[in-house]
JSON list of C-alpha atoms in Angstrom, two decimals:
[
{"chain": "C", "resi": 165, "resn": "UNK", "atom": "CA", "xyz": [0.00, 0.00, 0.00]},
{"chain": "C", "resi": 166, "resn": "UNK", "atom": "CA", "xyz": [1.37, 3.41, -0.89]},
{"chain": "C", "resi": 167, "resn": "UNK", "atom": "CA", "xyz": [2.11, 5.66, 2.26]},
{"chain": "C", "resi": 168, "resn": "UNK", "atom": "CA", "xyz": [2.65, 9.34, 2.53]},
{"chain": "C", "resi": 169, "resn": "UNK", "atom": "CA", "xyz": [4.74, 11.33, 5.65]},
{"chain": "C", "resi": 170, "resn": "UNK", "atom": "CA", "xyz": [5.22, 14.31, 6.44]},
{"chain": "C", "resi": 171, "resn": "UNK", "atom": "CA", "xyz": [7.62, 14.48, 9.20]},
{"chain": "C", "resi": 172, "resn": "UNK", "atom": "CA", "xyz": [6.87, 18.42, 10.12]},
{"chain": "C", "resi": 173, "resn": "UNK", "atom": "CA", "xyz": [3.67, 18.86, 11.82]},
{"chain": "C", "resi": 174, "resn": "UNK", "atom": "CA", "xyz": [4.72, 22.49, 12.20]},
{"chain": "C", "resi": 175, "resn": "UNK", "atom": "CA", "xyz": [6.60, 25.16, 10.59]},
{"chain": "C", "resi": 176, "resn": "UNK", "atom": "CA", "xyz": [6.70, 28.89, 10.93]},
{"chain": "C", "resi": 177, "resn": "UNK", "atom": "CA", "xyz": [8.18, 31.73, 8.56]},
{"chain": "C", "resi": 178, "resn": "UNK", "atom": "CA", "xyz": [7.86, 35.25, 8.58]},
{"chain": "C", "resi": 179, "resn": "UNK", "atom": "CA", "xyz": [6.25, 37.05, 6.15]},
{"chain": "C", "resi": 180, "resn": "UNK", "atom": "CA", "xyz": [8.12, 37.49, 2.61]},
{"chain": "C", "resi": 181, "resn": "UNK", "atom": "CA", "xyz": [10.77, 34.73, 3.57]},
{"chain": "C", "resi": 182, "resn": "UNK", "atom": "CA", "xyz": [10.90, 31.56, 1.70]},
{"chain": "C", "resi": 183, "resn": "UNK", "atom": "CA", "xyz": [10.13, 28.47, 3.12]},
{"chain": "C", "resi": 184, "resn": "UNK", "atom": "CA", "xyz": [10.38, 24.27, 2.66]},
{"chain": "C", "resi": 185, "resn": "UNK", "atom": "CA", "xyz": [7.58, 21.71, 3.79]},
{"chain": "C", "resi": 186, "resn": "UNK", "atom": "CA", "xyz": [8.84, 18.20, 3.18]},
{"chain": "C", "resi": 187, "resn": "UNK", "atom": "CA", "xyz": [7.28, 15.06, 2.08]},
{"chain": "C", "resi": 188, "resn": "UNK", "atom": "CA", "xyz": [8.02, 11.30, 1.00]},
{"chain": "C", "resi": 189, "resn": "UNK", "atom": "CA", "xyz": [5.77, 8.43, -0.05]},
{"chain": "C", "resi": 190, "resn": "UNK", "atom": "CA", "xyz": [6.55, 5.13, -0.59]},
{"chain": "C", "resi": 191, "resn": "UNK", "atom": "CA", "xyz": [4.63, 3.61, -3.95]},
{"chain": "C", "resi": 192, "resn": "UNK", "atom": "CA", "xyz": [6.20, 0.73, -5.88]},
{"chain": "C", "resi": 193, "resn": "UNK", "atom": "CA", "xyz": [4.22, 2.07, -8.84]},
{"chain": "C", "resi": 194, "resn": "UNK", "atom": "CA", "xyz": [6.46, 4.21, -11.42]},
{"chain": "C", "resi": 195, "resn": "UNK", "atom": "CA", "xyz": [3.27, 6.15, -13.03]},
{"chain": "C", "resi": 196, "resn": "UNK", "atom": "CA", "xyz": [1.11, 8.41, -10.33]},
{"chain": "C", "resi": 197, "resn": "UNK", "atom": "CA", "xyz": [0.99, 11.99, -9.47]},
{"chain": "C", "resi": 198, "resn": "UNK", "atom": "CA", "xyz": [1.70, 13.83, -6.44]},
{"chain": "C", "resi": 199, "resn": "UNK", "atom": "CA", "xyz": [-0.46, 17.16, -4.97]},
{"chain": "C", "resi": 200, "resn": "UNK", "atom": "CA", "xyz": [0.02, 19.56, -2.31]},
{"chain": "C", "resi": 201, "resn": "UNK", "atom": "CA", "xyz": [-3.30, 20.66, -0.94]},
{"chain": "C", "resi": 202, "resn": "UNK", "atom": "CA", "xyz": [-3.93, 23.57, 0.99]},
{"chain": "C", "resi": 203, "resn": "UNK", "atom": "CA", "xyz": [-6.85, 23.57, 4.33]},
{"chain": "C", "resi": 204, "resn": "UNK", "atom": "CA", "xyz": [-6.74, 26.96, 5.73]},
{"chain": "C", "resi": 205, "resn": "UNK", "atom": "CA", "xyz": [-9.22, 27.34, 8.10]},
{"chain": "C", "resi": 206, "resn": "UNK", "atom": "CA", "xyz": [-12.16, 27.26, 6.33]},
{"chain": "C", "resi": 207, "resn": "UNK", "atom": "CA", "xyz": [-11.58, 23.61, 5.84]},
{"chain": "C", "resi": 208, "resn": "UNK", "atom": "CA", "xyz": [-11.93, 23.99, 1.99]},
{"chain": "C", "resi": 209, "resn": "UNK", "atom": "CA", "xyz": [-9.26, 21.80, 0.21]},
{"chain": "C", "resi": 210, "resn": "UNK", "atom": "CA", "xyz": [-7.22, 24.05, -2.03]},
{"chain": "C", "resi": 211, "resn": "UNK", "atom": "CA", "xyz": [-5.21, 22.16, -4.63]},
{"chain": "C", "resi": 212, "resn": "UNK", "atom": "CA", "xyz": [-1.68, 24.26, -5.06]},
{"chain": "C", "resi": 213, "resn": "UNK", "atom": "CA", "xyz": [0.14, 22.22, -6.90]},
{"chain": "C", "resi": 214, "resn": "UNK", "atom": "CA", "xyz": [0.72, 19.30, -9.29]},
{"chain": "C", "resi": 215, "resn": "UNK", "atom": "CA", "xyz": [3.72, 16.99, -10.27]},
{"chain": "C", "resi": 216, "resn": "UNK", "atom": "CA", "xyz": [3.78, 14.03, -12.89]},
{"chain": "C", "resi": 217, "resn": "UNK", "atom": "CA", "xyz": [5.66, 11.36, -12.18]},
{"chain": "C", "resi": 218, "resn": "UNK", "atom": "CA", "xyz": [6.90, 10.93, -15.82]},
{"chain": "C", "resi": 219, "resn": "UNK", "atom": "CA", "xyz": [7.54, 14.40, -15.68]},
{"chain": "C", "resi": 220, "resn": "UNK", "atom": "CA", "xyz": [11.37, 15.63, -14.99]},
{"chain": "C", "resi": 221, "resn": "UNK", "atom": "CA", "xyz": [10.64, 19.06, -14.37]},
{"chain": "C", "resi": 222, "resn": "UNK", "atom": "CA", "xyz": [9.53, 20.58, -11.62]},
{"chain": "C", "resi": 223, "resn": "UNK", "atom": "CA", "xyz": [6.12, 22.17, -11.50]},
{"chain": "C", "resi": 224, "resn": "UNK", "atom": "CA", "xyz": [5.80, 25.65, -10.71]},
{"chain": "C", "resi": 225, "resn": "UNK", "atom": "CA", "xyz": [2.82, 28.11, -9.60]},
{"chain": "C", "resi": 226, "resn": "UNK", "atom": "CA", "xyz": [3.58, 31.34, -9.33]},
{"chain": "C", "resi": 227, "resn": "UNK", "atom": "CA", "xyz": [5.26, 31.76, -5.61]},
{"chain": "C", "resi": 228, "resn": "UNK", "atom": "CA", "xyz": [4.58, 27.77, -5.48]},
{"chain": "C", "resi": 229, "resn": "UNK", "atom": "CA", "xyz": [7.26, 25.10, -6.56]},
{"chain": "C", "resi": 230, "resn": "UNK", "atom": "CA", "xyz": [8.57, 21.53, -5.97]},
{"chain": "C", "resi": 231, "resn": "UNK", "atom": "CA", "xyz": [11.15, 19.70, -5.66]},
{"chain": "C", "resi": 232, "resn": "UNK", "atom": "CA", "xyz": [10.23, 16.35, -6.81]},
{"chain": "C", "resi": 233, "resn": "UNK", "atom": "CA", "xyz": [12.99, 13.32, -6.22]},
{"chain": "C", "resi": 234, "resn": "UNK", "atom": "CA", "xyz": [11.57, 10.23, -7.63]},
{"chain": "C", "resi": 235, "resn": "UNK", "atom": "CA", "xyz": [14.44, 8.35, -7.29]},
{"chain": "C", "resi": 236, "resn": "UNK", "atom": "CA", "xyz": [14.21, 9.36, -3.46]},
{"chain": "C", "resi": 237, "resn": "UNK", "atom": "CA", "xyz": [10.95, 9.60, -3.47]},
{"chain": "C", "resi": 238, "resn": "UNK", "atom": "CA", "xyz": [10.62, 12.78, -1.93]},
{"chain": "C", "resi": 239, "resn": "UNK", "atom": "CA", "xyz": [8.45, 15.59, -3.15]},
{"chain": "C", "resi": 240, "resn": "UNK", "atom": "CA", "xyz": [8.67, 19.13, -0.95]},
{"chain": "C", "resi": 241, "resn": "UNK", "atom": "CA", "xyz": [7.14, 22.26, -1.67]},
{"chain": "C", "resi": 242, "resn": "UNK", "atom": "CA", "xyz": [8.47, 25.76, -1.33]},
{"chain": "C", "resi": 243, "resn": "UNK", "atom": "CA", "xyz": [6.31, 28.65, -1.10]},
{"chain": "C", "resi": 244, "resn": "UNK", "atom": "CA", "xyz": [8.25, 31.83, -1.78]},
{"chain": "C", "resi": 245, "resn": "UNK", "atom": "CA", "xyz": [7.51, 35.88, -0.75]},
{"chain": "C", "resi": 246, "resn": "UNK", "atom": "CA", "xyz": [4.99, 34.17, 1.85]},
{"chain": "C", "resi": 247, "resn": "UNK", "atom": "CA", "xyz": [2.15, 36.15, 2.91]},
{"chain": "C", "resi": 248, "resn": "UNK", "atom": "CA", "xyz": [-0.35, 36.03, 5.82]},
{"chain": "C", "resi": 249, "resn": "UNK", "atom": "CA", "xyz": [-2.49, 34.16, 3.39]},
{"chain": "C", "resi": 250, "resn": "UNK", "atom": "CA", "xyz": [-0.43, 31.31, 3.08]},
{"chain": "C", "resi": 251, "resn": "UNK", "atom": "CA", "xyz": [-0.99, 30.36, 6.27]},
{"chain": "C", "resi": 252, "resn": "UNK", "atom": "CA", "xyz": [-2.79, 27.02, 6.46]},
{"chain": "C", "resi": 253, "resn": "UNK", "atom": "CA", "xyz": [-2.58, 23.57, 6.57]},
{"chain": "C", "resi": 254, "resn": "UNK", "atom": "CA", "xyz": [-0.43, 21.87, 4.00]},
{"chain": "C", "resi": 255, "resn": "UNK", "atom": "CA", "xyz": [-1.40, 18.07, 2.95]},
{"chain": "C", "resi": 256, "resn": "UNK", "atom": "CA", "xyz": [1.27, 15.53, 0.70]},
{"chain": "C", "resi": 257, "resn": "UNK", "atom": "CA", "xyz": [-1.19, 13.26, -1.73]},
{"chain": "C", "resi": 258, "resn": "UNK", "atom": "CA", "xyz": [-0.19, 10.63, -3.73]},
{"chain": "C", "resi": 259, "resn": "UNK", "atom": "CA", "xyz": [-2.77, 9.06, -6.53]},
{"chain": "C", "resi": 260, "resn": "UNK", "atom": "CA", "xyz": [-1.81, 6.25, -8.79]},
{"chain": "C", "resi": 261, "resn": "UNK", "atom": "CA", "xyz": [-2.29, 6.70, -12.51]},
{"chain": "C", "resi": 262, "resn": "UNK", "atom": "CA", "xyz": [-5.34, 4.33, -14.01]},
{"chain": "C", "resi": 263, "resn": "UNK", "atom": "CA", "xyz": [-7.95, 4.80, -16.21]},
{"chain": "C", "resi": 264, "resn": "UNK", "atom": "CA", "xyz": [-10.65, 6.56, -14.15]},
{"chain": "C", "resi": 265, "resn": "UNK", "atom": "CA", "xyz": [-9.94, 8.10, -10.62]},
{"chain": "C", "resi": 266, "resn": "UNK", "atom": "CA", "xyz": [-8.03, 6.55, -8.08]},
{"chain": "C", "resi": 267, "resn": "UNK", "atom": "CA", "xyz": [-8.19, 7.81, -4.62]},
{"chain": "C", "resi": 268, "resn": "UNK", "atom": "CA", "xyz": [-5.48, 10.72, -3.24]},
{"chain": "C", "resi": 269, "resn": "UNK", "atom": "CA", "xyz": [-3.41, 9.17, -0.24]},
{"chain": "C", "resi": 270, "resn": "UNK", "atom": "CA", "xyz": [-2.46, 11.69, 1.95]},
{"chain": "C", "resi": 271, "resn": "UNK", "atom": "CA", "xyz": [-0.03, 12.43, 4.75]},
{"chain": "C", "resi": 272, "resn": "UNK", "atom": "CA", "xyz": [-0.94, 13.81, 7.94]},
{"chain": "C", "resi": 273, "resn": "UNK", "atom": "CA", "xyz": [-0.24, 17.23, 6.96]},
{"chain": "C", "resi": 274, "resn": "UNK", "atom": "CA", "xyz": [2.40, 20.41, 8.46]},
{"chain": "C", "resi": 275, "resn": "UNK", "atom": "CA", "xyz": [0.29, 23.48, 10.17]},
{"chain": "C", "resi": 276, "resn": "UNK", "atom": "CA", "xyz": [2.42, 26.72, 8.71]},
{"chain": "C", "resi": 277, "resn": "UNK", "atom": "CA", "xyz": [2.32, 29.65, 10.67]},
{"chain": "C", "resi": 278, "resn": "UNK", "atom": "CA", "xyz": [3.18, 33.02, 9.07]},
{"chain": "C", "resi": 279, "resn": "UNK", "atom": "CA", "xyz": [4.54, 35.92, 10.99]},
{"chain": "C", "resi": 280, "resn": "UNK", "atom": "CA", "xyz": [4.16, 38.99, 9.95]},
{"chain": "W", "resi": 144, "resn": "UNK", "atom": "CA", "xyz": [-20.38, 28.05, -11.75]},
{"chain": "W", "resi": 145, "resn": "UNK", "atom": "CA", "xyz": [-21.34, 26.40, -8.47]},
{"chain": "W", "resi": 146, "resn": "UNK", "atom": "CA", "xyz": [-18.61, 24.28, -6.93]},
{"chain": "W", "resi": 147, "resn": "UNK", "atom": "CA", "xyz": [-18.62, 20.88, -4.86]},
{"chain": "W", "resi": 148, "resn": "UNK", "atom": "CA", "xyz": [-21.57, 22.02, -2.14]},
{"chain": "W", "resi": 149, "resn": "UNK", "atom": "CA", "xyz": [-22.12, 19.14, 0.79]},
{"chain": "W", "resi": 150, "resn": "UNK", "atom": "CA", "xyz": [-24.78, 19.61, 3.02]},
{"chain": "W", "resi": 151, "resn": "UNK", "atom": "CA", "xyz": [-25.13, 19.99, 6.39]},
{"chain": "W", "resi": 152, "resn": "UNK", "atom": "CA", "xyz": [-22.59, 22.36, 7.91]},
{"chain": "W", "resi": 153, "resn": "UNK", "atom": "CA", "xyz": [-22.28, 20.77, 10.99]},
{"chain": "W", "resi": 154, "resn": "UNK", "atom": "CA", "xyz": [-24.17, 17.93, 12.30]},
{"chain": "W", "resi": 155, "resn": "UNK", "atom": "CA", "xyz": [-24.35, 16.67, 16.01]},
{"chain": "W", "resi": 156, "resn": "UNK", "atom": "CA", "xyz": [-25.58, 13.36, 16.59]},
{"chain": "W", "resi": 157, "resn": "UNK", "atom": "CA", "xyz": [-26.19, 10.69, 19.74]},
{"chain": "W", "resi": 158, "resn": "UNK", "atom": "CA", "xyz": [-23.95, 7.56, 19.54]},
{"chain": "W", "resi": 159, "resn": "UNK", "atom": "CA", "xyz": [-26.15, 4.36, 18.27]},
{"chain": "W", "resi": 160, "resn": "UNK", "atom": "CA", "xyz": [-27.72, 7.00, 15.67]},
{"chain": "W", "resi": 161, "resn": "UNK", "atom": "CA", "xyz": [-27.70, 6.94, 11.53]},
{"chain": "W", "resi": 162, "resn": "UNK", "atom": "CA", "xyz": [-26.72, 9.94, 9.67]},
{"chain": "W", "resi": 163, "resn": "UNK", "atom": "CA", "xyz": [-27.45, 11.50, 6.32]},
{"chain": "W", "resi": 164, "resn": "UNK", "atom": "CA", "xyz": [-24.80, 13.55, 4.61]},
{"chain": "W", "resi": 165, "resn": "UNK", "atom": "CA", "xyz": [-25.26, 15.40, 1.33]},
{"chain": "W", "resi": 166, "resn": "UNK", "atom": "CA", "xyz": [-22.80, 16.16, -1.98]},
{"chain": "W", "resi": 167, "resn": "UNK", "atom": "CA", "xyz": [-23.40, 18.09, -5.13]},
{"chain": "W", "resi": 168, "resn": "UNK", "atom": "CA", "xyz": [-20.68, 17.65, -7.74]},
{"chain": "W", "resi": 169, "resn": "UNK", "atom": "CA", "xyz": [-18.99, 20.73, -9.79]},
{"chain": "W", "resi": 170, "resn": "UNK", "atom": "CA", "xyz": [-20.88, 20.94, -12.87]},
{"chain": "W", "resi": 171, "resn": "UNK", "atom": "CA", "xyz": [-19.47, 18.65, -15.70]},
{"chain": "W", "resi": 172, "resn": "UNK", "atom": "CA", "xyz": [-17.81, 16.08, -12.85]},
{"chain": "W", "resi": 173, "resn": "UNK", "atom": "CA", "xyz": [-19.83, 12.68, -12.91]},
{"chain": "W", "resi": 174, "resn": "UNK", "atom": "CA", "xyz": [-17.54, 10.84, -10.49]},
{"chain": "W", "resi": 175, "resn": "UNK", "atom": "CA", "xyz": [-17.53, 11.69, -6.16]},
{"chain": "W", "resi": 176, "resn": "UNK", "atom": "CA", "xyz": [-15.38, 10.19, -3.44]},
{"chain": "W", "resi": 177, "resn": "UNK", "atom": "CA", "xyz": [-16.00, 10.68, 0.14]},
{"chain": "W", "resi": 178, "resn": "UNK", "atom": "CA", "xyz": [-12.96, 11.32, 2.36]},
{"chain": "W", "resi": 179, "resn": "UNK", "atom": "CA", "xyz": [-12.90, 11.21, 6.28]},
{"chain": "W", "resi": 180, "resn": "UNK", "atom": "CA", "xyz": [-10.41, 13.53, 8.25]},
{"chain": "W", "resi": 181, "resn": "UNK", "atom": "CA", "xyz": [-10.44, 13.08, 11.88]},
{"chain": "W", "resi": 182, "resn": "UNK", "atom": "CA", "xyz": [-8.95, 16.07, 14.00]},
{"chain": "W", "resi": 183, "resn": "UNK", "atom": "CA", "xyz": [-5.43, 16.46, 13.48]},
{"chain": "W", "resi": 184, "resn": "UNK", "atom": "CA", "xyz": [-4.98, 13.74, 10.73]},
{"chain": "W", "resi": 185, "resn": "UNK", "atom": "CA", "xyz": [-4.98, 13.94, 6.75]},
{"chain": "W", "resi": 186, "resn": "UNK", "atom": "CA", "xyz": [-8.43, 12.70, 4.94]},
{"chain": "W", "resi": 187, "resn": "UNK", "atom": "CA", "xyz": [-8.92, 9.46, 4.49]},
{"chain": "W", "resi": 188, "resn": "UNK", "atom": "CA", "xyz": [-10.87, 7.59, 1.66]},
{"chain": "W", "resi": 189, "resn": "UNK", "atom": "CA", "xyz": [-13.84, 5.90, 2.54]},
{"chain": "W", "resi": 190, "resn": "UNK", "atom": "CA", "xyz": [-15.63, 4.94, -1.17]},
{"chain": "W", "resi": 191, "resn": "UNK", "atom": "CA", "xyz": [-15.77, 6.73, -5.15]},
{"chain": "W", "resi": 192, "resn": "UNK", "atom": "CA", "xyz": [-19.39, 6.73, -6.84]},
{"chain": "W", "resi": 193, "resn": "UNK", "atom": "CA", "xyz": [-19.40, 6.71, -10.81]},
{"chain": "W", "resi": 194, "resn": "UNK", "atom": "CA", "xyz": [-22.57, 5.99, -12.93]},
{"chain": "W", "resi": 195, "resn": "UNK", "atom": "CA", "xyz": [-24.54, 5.46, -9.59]},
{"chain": "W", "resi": 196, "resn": "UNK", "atom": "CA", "xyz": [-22.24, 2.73, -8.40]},
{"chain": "W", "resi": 197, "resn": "UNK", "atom": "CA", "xyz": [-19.97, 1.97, -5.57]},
{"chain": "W", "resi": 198, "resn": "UNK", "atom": "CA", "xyz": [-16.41, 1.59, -7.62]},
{"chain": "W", "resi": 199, "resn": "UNK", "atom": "CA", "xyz": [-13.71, 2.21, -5.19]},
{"chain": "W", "resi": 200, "resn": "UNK", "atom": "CA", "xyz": [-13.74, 1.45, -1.34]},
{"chain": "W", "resi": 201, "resn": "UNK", "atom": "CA", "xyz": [-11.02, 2.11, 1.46]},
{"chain": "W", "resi": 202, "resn": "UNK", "atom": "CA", "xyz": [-10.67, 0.05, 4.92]},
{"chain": "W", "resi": 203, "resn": "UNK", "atom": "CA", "xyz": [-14.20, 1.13, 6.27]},
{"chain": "W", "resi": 204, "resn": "UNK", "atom": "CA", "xyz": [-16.90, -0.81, 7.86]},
{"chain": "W", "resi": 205, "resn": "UNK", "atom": "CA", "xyz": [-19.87, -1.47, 6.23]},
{"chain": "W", "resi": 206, "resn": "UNK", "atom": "CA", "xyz": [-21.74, 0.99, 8.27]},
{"chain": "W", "resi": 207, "resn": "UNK", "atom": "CA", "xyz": [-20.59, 3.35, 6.27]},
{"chain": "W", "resi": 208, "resn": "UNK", "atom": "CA", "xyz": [-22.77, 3.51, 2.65]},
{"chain": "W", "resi": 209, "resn": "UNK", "atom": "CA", "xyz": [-23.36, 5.70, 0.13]},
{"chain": "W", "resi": 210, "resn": "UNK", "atom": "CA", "xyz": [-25.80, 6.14, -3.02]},
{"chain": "W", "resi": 211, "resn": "UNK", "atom": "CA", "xyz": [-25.22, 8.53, -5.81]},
{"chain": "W", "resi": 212, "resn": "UNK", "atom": "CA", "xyz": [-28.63, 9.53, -8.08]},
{"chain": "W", "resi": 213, "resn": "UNK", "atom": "CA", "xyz": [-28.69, 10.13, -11.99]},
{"chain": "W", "resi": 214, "resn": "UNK", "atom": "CA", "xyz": [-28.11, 13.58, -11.50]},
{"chain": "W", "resi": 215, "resn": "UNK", "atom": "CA", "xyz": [-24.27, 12.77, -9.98]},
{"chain": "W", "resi": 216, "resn": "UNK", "atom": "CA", "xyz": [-25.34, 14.04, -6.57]},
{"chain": "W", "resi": 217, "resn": "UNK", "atom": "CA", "xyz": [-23.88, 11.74, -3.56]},
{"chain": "W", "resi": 218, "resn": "UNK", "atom": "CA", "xyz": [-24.87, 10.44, -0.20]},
{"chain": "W", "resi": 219, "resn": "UNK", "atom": "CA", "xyz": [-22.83, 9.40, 2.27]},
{"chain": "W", "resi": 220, "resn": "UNK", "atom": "CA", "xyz": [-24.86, 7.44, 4.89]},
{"chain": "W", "resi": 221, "resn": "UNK", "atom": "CA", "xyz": [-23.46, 6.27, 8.49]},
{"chain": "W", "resi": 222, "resn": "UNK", "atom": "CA", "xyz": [-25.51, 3.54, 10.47]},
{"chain": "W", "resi": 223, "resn": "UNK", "atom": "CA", "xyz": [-24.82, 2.95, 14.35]},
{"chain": "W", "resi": 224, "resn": "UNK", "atom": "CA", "xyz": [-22.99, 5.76, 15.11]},
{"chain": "W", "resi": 225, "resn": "UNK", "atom": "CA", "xyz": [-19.67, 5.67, 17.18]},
{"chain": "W", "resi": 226, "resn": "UNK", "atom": "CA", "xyz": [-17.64, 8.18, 19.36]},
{"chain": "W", "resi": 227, "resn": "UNK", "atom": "CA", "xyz": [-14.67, 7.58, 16.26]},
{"chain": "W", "resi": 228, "resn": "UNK", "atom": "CA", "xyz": [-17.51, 8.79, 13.68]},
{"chain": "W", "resi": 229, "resn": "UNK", "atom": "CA", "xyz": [-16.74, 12.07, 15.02]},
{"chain": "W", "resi": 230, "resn": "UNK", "atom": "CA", "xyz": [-14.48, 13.56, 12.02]},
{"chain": "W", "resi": 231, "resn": "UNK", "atom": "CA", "xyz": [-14.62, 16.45, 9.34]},
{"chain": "W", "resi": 232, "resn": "UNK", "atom": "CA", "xyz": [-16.38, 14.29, 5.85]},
{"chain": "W", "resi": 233, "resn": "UNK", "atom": "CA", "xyz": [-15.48, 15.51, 2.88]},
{"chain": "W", "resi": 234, "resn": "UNK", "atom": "CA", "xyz": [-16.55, 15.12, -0.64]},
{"chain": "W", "resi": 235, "resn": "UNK", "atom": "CA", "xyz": [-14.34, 15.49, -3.65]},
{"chain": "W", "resi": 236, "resn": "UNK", "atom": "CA", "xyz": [-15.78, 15.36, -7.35]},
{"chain": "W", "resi": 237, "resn": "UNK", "atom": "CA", "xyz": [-14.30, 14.55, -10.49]},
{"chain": "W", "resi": 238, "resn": "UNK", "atom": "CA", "xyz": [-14.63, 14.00, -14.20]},
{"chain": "W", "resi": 239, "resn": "UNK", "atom": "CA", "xyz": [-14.13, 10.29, -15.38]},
{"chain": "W", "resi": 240, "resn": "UNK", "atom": "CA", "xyz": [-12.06, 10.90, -18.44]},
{"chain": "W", "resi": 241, "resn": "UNK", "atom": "CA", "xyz": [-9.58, 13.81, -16.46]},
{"chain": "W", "resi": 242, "resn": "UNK", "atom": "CA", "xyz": [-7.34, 11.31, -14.43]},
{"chain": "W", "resi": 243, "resn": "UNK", "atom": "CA", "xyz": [-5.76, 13.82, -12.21]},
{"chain": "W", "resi": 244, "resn": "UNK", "atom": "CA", "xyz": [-7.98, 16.59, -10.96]},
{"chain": "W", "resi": 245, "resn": "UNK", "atom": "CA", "xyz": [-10.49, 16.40, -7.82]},
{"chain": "W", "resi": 246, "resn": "UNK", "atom": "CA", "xyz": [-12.28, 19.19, -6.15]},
{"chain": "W", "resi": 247, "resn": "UNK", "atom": "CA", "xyz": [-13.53, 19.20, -2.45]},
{"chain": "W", "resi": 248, "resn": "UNK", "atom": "CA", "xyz": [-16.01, 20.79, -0.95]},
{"chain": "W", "resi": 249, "resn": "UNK", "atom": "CA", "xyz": [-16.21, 22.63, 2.01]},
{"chain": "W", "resi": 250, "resn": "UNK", "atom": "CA", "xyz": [-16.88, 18.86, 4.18]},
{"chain": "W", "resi": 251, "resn": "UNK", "atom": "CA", "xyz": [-19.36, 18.41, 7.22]},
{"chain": "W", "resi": 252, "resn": "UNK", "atom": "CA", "xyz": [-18.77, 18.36, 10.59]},
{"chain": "W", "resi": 253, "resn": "UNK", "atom": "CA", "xyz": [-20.14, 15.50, 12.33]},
{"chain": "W", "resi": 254, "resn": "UNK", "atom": "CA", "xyz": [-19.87, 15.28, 15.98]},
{"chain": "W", "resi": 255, "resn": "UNK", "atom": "CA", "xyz": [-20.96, 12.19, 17.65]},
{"chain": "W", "resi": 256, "resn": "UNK", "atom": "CA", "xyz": [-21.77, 12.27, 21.73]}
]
């Protein structure tokens, strides 16, 4: 079964600064697609960002990136210039690529506090 | 252009009780999953309804059901309600032929005492 951790539950960073949430799965699949989904308090999942696994490149979104190491399996997101608005909870998903829609695994999530 | 709308809110219920809760698809989506997050934890994924059948199920009981009607609206539907019931439920919907792409709603907040 695929698994997803994220081993910050919290992180901080003050406003404008740059900052790194981590994330690995474990997947013995070679084609799927990773997310990072935002919950600020509102509960409303907010997708941020997408990666291909086939893809070499990282994706990018505006102040949004990755840093996706499939060989390492690791997939962290950095959120750059943050603002007040970024801050939220941050959720790792993994979903396997099949015809149709397979379910998003996620990780437990890291709570990011922005100071301003 | 309405997004994913789930119905109630918040819900408060007495252990041993059945609940009802309600999903409305984005327009054009024809596929929902149901997804439970417990406080402090990431969802979880409970069951996927396309063309008004039950296609995908995680590791839940059989308490938990659903339905989904011709119009792609979804119910999730818990029977004998626990204090572990308690738990934000949230409903993502999707279109069959994008593989990638799932939108959530806004979830219900069911509180079991």
């Amino acid at each position: 079964a695929q698994t997803v951790t994220q081993s910050q539950p919290e992180m901080s960073v003050q406003e404008a600064e740059t900052v790194t949430l981590s994330c690995t799965y474990d997947t013995s699949e070679s084609d799927y697609y990773l997310f990072w989904y935002k919950q600020p308090p509102s509960r409303q999942m907010i997708l941020v960002i997408r990666q291909e696994a086939y893809k070499q490149q990282n994706a990018t979104e505006n102040r949004f990136s990755v840093n996706f190491q499939k060989a390492a399996k690791s997939f962290s997101l950095k959120i750059s210039d943050s603002q007040l608005g970024d801050a939220a909870m941050y959720f790792c998903a993994y979903r396997r690529q099949y015809s149709g829609n397979t379910p998003l695994v996620f990780g437990k999530g890291t709570r990011l506090s922005v100071i301003a | 252009d309405a997004g994913v709308t789930q119905s109630p809110t918040h819900l408060i219920k007495t252990r041993g009780q059945q609940v009802t809760l309600r999903c409305s698809p984005k327009s054009g989506h024809d596929t929902v999953s149901w997804y439970q997050q417990a406080l402090g934890q990431g969802p979880q994924f409970i069951f996927q309804y396309y063309e008004e059948e039950e296609r995908q199920r995680g590791n839940f009981p059989d308490r938990f059901s659903g339905h989904q009607f011709p119009n792609y609206s979804s119910e999730l539907n818990v029977n004998a309600l626990l204090l572990g019931d308690s738990a934000l439920y949230l409903c993502a919907s999707s279109w069959r032929g994008q593989t990638y792409e799932q939108y959530f709603g806004p979830g219900t907040r069911l509180t079991v005492t």
